[in-house]
Coordinates of C-alpha atoms and ligand atoms in Angstrom, one line a residue:
M1 CA 0.2 0.2 -0.1
D2 CA 1.1 3.5 -1.1
K3 CA 2.3 5.6 2.0
F4 CA 3.2 9.3 2.7
I5 CA 7.0 10.5 3.3
I6 CA 6.5 13.8 4.6
N7 CA 9.5 16.4 6.0
G8 CA 8.0 18.7 8.3
G9 CA 8.2 22.1 9.1
K10 CA 8.1 23.9 5.6
S11 CA 5.7 26.9 5.2
L12 CA 3.2 27.3 2.7
C13 CA 2.6 29.7 -0.2
G14 CA 0.8 29.8 -3.5
E15 CA -2.5 28.9 -5.2
V16 CA -4.8 26.0 -5.3
E17 CA -8.1 25.1 -7.0
I18 CA -10.8 23.4 -5.0
T19 CA -11.7 20.1 -7.3
S20 CA -15.5 18.7 -7.3
A21 CA -16.8 17.3 -3.9
K22 CA -17.3 13.8 -3.9
N23 CA -20.0 13.7 -1.5
A24 CA -21.9 15.9 -4.3
Y25 CA -20.5 13.7 -6.9
L26 CA -21.5 10.4 -5.7
P27 CA -25.2 10.5 -5.4
I28 CA -25.5 12.8 -8.7
L29 CA -24.0 9.8 -10.7
A30 CA -26.3 7.7 -8.7
G31 CA -28.5 10.3 -10.1
C32 CA -28.0 10.2 -14.1
I33 CA -29.7 6.2 -13.1
L34 CA -32.9 7.9 -13.4
S35 CA -32.6 9.6 -16.9
K36 CA -32.8 7.7 -20.7
K37 CA -31.0 11.2 -22.2
P38 CA -27.3 11.7 -22.1
I39 CA -26.0 13.5 -19.5
L40 CA -22.6 15.7 -19.5
L41 CA -21.1 16.2 -16.0
H42 CA -18.3 18.7 -15.6
K43 CA -15.0 18.6 -13.6
C44 CA -15.5 15.1 -12.9
P45 CA -12.7 14.4 -10.1
K46 CA -10.5 11.0 -9.8
Y47 CA -11.1 10.1 -6.0
N48 CA -11.6 7.0 -5.7
D49 CA -14.8 6.9 -4.5
V50 CA -15.7 8.4 -7.9
I51 CA -13.8 6.1 -9.8
N52 CA -15.4 2.7 -7.8
M53 CA -19.1 4.5 -8.7
L54 CA -18.6 4.7 -12.0
K55 CA -17.2 1.0 -12.2
I56 CA -20.8 0.6 -10.7
L57 CA -22.6 2.4 -12.8
K58 CA -20.9 0.8 -15.8
S59 CA -21.3 -2.9 -14.4
L60 CA -25.4 -1.6 -14.5
G61 CA -24.5 -1.1 -18.5
A62 CA -24.3 2.8 -18.4
K63 CA -21.8 4.0 -21.1
I64 CA -19.3 7.0 -19.4
T65 CA -17.5 8.7 -22.2
P66 CA -14.4 10.8 -21.0
Q67 CA -14.8 14.1 -22.7
T68 CA -10.9 14.1 -23.5
N69 CA -8.5 13.3 -26.5
D70 CA -7.4 10.3 -25.4
G71 CA -10.7 9.2 -24.1
K72 CA -8.8 9.0 -21.0
L73 CA -10.1 10.0 -17.2
H74 CA -7.6 12.6 -16.4
N75 CA -7.5 14.3 -12.9
S76 CA -10.4 16.0 -13.9
C77 CA -12.4 15.8 -16.9
D78 CA -15.7 16.3 -18.1
I79 CA -17.4 13.6 -18.7
L80 CA -20.7 12.0 -20.4
V81 CA -22.9 9.5 -19.0
D82 CA -25.2 7.4 -21.1
C83 CA -27.9 5.1 -19.1
S84 CA -30.0 4.9 -22.0
Q85 CA -29.8 0.6 -22.4
L86 CA -29.3 0.7 -18.7
S87 CA -30.4 -3.4 -18.0
V88 CA -29.2 -4.8 -14.4
H89 CA -31.2 -3.7 -11.1
T90 CA -28.6 -5.9 -9.0
I91 CA -25.4 -4.1 -7.2
P92 CA -23.5 -7.5 -5.8
H93 CA -21.4 -7.9 -3.0
E94 CA -18.1 -6.9 -4.5
L95 CA -18.7 -4.3 -5.8
A96 CA -21.2 -2.7 -3.2
S97 CA -18.3 -3.4 -0.4
V98 CA -16.4 -1.0 -1.5
L99 CA -18.1 2.0 -1.7
R100 CA -20.5 3.2 1.3
S101 CA -22.4 5.1 -1.5
S102 CA -23.7 2.5 -3.6
I103 CA -26.4 2.6 -1.5
F104 CA -27.9 5.8 -2.8
M105 CA -28.3 3.5 -6.1
L106 CA -30.9 1.6 -4.0
G107 CA -33.3 4.6 -4.4
S108 CA -32.2 5.6 -7.9
I109 CA -32.3 2.2 -9.1
L110 CA -35.9 1.1 -7.6
G111 CA -37.0 4.9 -9.2
R112 CA -35.9 3.7 -12.7
F113 CA -36.9 0.1 -12.4
K114 CA -39.2 -0.2 -9.4
K115 CA -37.2 -3.1 -8.7
A116 CA -33.6 -3.6 -6.8
R117 CA -31.1 -5.5 -5.1
V118 CA -28.1 -4.0 -3.7
A119 CA -25.5 -6.1 -0.7
Y120 CA -25.2 -4.0 2.1
P121 CA -22.9 -1.2 1.3
G122 CA -18.7 -0.5 2.6
G123 CA -17.2 2.3 3.6
C124 CA -15.0 4.4 5.9
E125 CA -14.7 2.4 9.4
I126 CA -16.0 5.3 11.7
G127 CA -19.2 3.6 13.3
A128 CA -21.8 1.4 13.2
R129 CA -23.4 3.5 10.0
P130 CA -26.8 1.8 10.0
I131 CA -29.5 1.9 7.0
D132 CA -32.5 1.8 9.2
L133 CA -33.6 5.5 7.9
H134 CA -32.8 4.7 4.4
I135 CA -35.3 1.6 4.6
K136 CA -38.1 3.2 6.5
G137 CA -37.8 5.8 3.7
L138 CA -38.3 4.1 1.1
K139 CA -41.3 1.8 2.6
N140 CA -42.8 5.1 3.1
L141 CA -42.6 5.2 -0.7
N142 CA -44.6 1.5 -1.0
V143 CA -41.2 -0.3 -1.5
E144 CA -41.7 -4.1 -0.2
I145 CA -38.1 -4.7 1.2
S146 CA -36.3 -7.8 2.3
D147 CA -33.4 -8.3 4.0
K148 CA -31.5 -11.9 3.2
H149 CA -28.0 -13.0 3.4
G150 CA -26.4 -9.0 3.5
I151 CA -28.6 -8.0 0.2
L152 CA -31.7 -5.9 0.4
S153 CA -34.3 -7.2 -2.2
C154 CA -37.1 -4.1 -3.1
E155 CA -40.1 -4.2 -4.9
G156 CA -41.6 -1.3 -6.3
K157 CA -44.2 -2.1 -8.6
N158 CA -46.7 -0.2 -5.9
M159 CA -44.4 2.5 -5.6
K160 CA -46.1 6.0 -4.7
G161 CA -45.2 9.5 -2.7
G162 CA -45.7 9.6 0.9
V163 CA -44.3 11.3 3.6
V164 CA -41.4 10.6 5.2
N165 CA -40.3 11.7 8.9
L166 CA -36.7 11.5 9.5
D167 CA -35.9 10.5 12.6
F168 CA -32.3 11.9 12.6
P169 CA -31.6 14.6 9.1
S170 CA -29.6 12.0 7.5
V171 CA -27.3 12.9 4.1
G172 CA -27.7 9.3 2.8
A173 CA -31.5 8.6 3.7
T174 CA -32.2 12.4 2.7
E175 CA -30.7 11.6 -0.5
N176 CA -32.0 8.1 -1.8
I177 CA -35.6 9.2 -0.6
M178 CA -35.0 11.9 -3.6
L179 CA -33.5 9.8 -6.2
A180 CA -36.7 7.0 -5.2
A181 CA -39.1 9.6 -5.3
V182 CA -38.9 11.8 -8.2
L183 CA -40.0 9.1 -11.0
T184 CA -42.7 7.6 -8.3
K185 CA -46.2 9.0 -8.9
G186 CA -47.9 11.1 -6.4
T187 CA -46.1 13.7 -4.0
T188 CA -43.1 12.6 -1.1
K189 CA -42.5 15.3 1.7
I190 CA -39.4 14.6 3.8
F191 CA -39.8 16.5 7.1
N192 CA -36.4 16.9 9.2
A193 CA -34.3 16.2 6.2
A194 CA -30.8 16.7 6.2
K195 CA -29.5 20.5 4.5
E196 CA -26.4 19.9 3.4
P197 CA -25.3 21.9 0.5
E198 CA -24.5 18.2 -1.3
I199 CA -28.3 18.1 -0.7
V200 CA -29.2 21.1 -3.0
D201 CA -26.5 20.3 -5.5
L202 CA -28.1 16.9 -6.1
A203 CA -32.0 19.0 -6.1
N204 CA -30.8 21.2 -8.2
F205 CA -29.5 18.7 -10.1
L206 CA -32.2 16.6 -10.7
N207 CA -35.0 19.8 -11.0
T208 CA -32.2 20.4 -14.3
L209 CA -33.2 17.3 -16.4
G210 CA -36.4 17.9 -15.0
A211 CA -37.6 16.9 -11.9
K212 CA -39.7 18.9 -9.6
I213 CA -38.0 19.2 -6.0
S214 CA -38.3 22.0 -3.6
G215 CA -37.5 22.9 -0.2
A216 CA -33.8 21.4 -0.2
G217 CA -32.0 23.4 1.7
T218 CA -34.6 22.8 4.6
S219 CA -35.9 20.3 6.7
D220 CA -39.0 20.1 4.2
I221 CA -38.5 18.8 0.8
I222 CA -41.0 18.6 -1.6
I223 CA -40.8 15.9 -4.5
E224 CA -43.4 16.4 -7.2
G225 CA -43.3 13.1 -9.5
V226 CA -42.9 13.4 -13.0
S227 CA -42.9 10.4 -15.8
E228 CA -39.4 10.9 -17.8
L229 CA -36.2 13.0 -17.2
N230 CA -34.2 14.7 -19.8
G231 CA -30.7 15.0 -20.4
C232 CA -28.6 17.9 -19.4
E233 CA -25.1 19.8 -18.6
Y234 CA -24.1 20.3 -15.3
T235 CA -21.5 21.7 -13.0
P236 CA -21.1 19.6 -9.1
I237 CA -20.0 22.1 -6.5
P238 CA -16.7 22.0 -5.2
D239 CA -15.4 20.0 -2.4
R240 CA -15.9 21.9 0.7
I241 CA -14.4 19.8 3.2
I242 CA -10.9 19.5 0.7
A243 CA -11.6 23.8 0.8
G244 CA -11.4 23.5 4.7
T245 CA -8.5 21.2 5.0
Y246 CA -6.3 23.2 3.0
L247 CA -7.3 26.3 4.6
I248 CA -6.3 24.0 8.1
A249 CA -2.9 23.7 6.1
G250 CA -2.3 27.5 5.6
L251 CA -2.9 28.2 9.2
I252 CA -1.4 24.7 10.5
C253 CA 2.1 25.3 8.7
G254 CA 2.3 29.6 8.8
G255 CA 2.6 31.2 4.8
D256 CA 0.5 33.0 2.7
I257 CA -2.0 30.5 0.4
T258 CA -4.7 31.6 -1.9
I259 CA -7.6 28.6 -2.2
R260 CA -9.5 29.2 -5.4
G261 CA -13.1 27.5 -5.2
F262 CA -13.6 28.0 -1.2
I263 CA -17.2 29.2 -1.0
P264 CA -17.8 30.4 2.0
Q265 CA -21.4 30.5 2.6
H266 CA -20.5 26.0 2.3
N267 CA -18.1 26.4 5.5
Q268 CA -19.7 29.5 7.5
V269 CA -19.4 27.3 10.7
L270 CA -15.6 26.8 10.1
L271 CA -14.4 30.2 9.1
E272 CA -16.3 31.5 12.3
K273 CA -14.8 29.3 14.2
L274 CA -11.6 30.6 13.1
K275 CA -11.6 34.0 13.2
D276 CA -10.0 34.2 16.1
V277 CA -7.3 32.6 14.9
N278 CA -3.9 34.8 14.6
S279 CA -4.1 35.0 10.9
K280 CA -5.6 37.4 8.5
M281 CA -8.3 36.2 6.0
E282 CA -9.8 37.7 3.0
I283 CA -13.0 36.3 1.1
C284 CA -13.1 37.9 -2.8
G285 CA -16.0 35.4 -4.5
D286 CA -15.1 32.0 -4.0
T287 CA -11.3 32.8 -3.4
L288 CA -10.2 32.9 -0.4
H289 CA -6.7 34.4 0.8
L290 CA -4.9 33.4 4.2
V291 CA -1.7 34.6 5.6
S292 CA -0.8 33.1 8.6
N293 CA 2.0 33.0 10.8
G294 CA 1.8 29.5 12.3
Y295 CA 0.5 30.5 15.7
H296 CA -2.3 30.1 17.4
N297 CA -4.7 30.5 20.3
C298 CA -6.5 26.6 20.1
I299 CA -10.5 27.1 19.7
S300 CA -11.9 26.5 23.2
K301 CA -15.3 24.3 21.9
I302 CA -16.4 22.7 19.0
E303 CA -18.9 20.1 18.5
T304 CA -19.8 18.3 15.3
S305 CA -23.9 18.5 14.2
P306 CA -25.6 18.0 11.0
Y307 CA -25.3 21.2 8.3
P308 CA -24.9 24.4 9.2
G309 CA -23.4 22.8 12.0
F310 CA -19.7 22.0 12.3
P311 CA -19.2 18.7 9.5
T312 CA -17.6 16.1 10.9
D313 CA -16.0 15.3 8.2
L314 CA -13.9 18.1 9.3
Q315 CA -13.6 16.6 13.0
A316 CA -10.4 15.3 12.3
Q317 CA -8.6 17.9 10.3
I318 CA -9.7 21.3 12.6
L319 CA -8.2 18.4 15.8
A320 CA -4.9 18.3 14.3
L321 CA -4.9 22.6 14.3
Q322 CA -5.5 22.1 17.8
T323 CA -2.8 20.0 18.7
I324 CA 0.1 23.1 18.7
G325 CA -2.1 25.3 19.1
K326 CA -1.8 27.6 23.0
G327 CA -4.5 26.6 25.3
T328 CA -6.8 23.7 25.1
S329 CA -9.8 22.5 22.9
I330 CA -12.9 20.6 23.8
I331 CA -13.6 18.4 20.3
I332 CA -17.4 16.5 20.4
E333 CA -18.0 14.2 18.0
N334 CA -21.7 14.1 17.3
L335 CA -22.0 11.6 14.3
F336 CA -20.0 8.9 14.0
E337 CA -18.9 7.5 17.8
T338 CA -15.6 5.8 17.0
R339 CA -14.1 9.0 14.7
F340 CA -11.4 9.6 16.7
K341 CA -9.2 7.3 15.5
H342 CA -6.6 9.4 14.5
V343 CA -5.7 10.5 17.9
P344 CA -3.6 7.8 19.0
E345 CA -1.9 8.6 16.2
L346 CA -1.2 11.7 16.6
V347 CA -0.3 11.1 20.0
K348 CA 2.7 9.1 18.8
M349 CA 3.8 12.5 17.1
G350 CA 3.6 14.0 20.7
A351 CA 0.7 15.6 20.7
Q352 CA -1.4 15.8 24.1
I353 CA -5.3 14.8 23.9
T354 CA -7.3 12.4 26.3
V355 CA -10.6 10.9 24.8
K356 CA -13.8 9.8 26.7
D357 CA -16.4 8.4 25.0
R358 CA -17.3 11.1 22.1
T359 CA -14.9 14.2 23.6
A360 CA -11.8 14.5 22.8
I361 CA -9.8 16.5 25.4
V362 CA -6.5 18.8 23.4
N363 CA -3.8 20.0 25.2
G364 CA -1.7 22.3 23.0
V365 CA 2.2 21.5 22.9
E366 CA 4.8 23.4 21.1
K367 CA 5.7 20.9 18.8
L368 CA 5.0 18.1 16.7
Y369 CA 7.8 15.0 16.2
G370 CA 7.5 13.0 12.8
A371 CA 6.5 9.9 13.3
S372 CA 5.1 6.4 11.2
V373 CA 1.6 6.6 12.0
N374 CA -1.5 4.9 10.6
A375 CA -4.5 6.1 8.9
T376 CA -7.6 4.3 9.7
D377 CA -10.2 6.5 7.8
L378 CA -10.4 9.2 4.8
R379 CA -10.4 12.6 7.7
G380 CA -8.4 11.0 9.9
G381 CA -5.6 10.3 7.5
V382 CA -5.4 13.6 6.2
S383 CA -5.3 14.9 9.5
L384 CA -2.2 12.7 10.3
V385 CA -0.7 14.4 7.2
L386 CA -1.9 18.0 8.6
A387 CA 0.6 16.8 11.7
G388 CA 3.1 15.7 9.7
L389 CA 3.6 19.3 7.8
V390 CA 4.5 21.0 10.8
A391 CA 5.8 18.5 12.5
E392 CA 10.3 18.4 13.1
G393 CA 11.8 15.8 11.1
Y394 CA 10.0 13.1 8.8
T395 CA 6.7 11.4 9.2
T396 CA 5.4 8.0 7.4
V397 CA 1.8 8.0 7.0
N398 CA 0.7 4.2 5.9
N399 CA -2.7 3.0 4.2
V400 CA -2.8 6.6 2.1
F401 CA -5.6 4.7 0.1
H402 CA -7.9 5.4 2.8
I403 CA -7.2 9.2 1.9
D404 CA -6.9 8.6 -2.3
R405 CA -10.7 7.4 -1.4
G406 CA -11.5 11.7 -1.2
Y407 CA -8.3 13.6 -2.2
Y408 CA -6.6 13.0 -5.9
Q409 CA -2.7 13.2 -5.5
L410 CA -3.0 14.9 -2.6
E411 CA 0.9 15.2 -2.1
N412 CA 0.7 17.4 -5.8
D413 CA -1.7 20.2 -4.4
L414 CA 0.6 20.4 -1.0
S415 CA 4.1 19.7 -3.0
K416 CA 2.8 22.6 -5.4
L417 CA 2.3 25.0 -2.0
G418 CA 6.1 23.9 -0.9
A419 CA 5.4 20.9 1.6
D420 CA 7.7 18.5 1.4
I421 CA 5.2 15.6 0.6
K422 CA 6.5 12.0 -1.3
R423 CA 4.4 9.0 -2.0
I424 CA 6.4 5.7 -2.0
K425 CA 4.2 3.4 -4.3
N426 CA 3.8 -0.3 -3.3
N427 CA 4.0 -2.2 -6.5
Ligands
UD1_501 C1 -22.7 11.3 4.3 C2 -20.9 11.6 3.9 C3 -20.1 11.7 5.0 C4 -20.8 12.3 6.4 C5 -21.7 11.8 6.6 C6 -21.9 13.0 8.1 C7 -21.3 10.9 1.4 C8 -21.6 10.5 0.3 N1 -20.6 11.6 3.0 O1 -22.7 10.1 4.7 O2 -19.0 12.4 4.6 O3 -20.2 12.1 7.4 O4 -23.1 12.3 5.3 O5 -22.4 14.4 7.1 O6 -22.1 11.9 1.3 N2 -27.7 7.1 10.5 C9 -28.7 6.2 10.8 N3 -29.4 5.1 10.3 C10 -29.2 5.4 8.7 C11 -28.9 6.4 8.4 C12 -27.5 7.2 9.4 O7 -28.9 5.9 12.1 O8 -29.8 5.2 8.2 C13 -27.2 7.6 11.4 C14 -25.3 7.4 11.2 O9 -25.1 6.5 11.7 C15 -24.9 8.5 11.7 C16 -25.8 9.7 11.2 O10 -27.2 9.2 11.3 O11 -24.3 8.5 13.2 C17 -25.2 11.1 10.3 O12 -25.2 9.7 9.1 P1 -25.8 10.6 7.6 O13 -26.3 11.6 7.7 O14 -26.9 9.4 6.9 O15 -24.2 10.4 6.5 P2 -23.7 9.6 5.5 O16 -25.1 9.8 4.6 O17 -23.4 7.8 5.9

């Protein structure tokens, strides 16, 4: 497995461009299943999760054509998705197990074929990640679901619009129910829906295809079923988590960086938390310019919660920043029960952190020291890279495949900014 070798202590300087959001692209790709017309998607990123999603789409019969001269999928390129000849309504275990987001396809395969068979999903190991809310929601659209030998079998011949009250504003469940409802007769209402920007992006995409979705971005989403969808051309939003990661990289290392594709409204709570950190930030449109000397006070309390709260997907990165701040920080993880797996690795680098249940208490230290550490999940893995960038000496981050799920060649962006980071390939 690939690893990163980082020689820490360099300040960062230069510009980066944020690529499309993984968490927007994945459900949008699932949404393509609902249309029999060609769809042109711009800026398809090459994160491994997206590559795996494209593999699943192809296994169902979709034709994916990169819009480049050599027909290959580059760093980020436009793709033409043609689902006109889709013939398969089953996702086998081998494919579903590599990507949790394969569960979004349940809703769209059902919408298209009125039946679906999907193996239980895989994904990051950050807690139990049940799918009861997805199942409950689909049942409210009159879908019959049975669950045998790890395969969910759904029968949707009597599907009709319904009312779904989510017990928790789950992102995936909201997206799945929206996808299932678009081509389903009648009106579907989702109450206590998730409000993340990626939900709004999915609704905008589906509406561009001809769906009738209103209320996305609020707690109440209404979907009026339509009989068919058109094709369209669409550009998914930039990745707010990558944007936040690079901003934190600039703060942890110090320097002068410009981040293009930083949408301030999508990262409002992060910006709010960082406003007392010792740095100068200027935002003009979707460009953020940061000047920082690398010294900062700890943020006293950070608590993750669904959007517009502090994103759980930035918890590990902001925790890494606190390890070398002045003072103490309390970080509470409310979404996933085992999302502190990066903590023992950061402790190996000299961080002072204690964890009890869902709370981490970080006492800032003056210095971190290079060590050999293991990425155990996507965001936790990237927090180790951030720590390595500021640590004295060499840090080895093992199991980089976790990071590759949601960052494309992270080392290239960071090297361009002046970091000393190299990927050692395991051939
Ligand atoms: C999505 C994001 C992920 C992010 C998370 C929370 C994608 C591809 N992934 O994941 O990066 O960390 O939102 O912002 O968009 N839950 C249930 N039952 C369910 C579904 C969820 O109990 O049926 C619980 C989960 O265990 C978790 C919480 O709800 O505690 C949030 O999960 P959810 O919002 O569904 O996250 P995902 O859609 O899996």
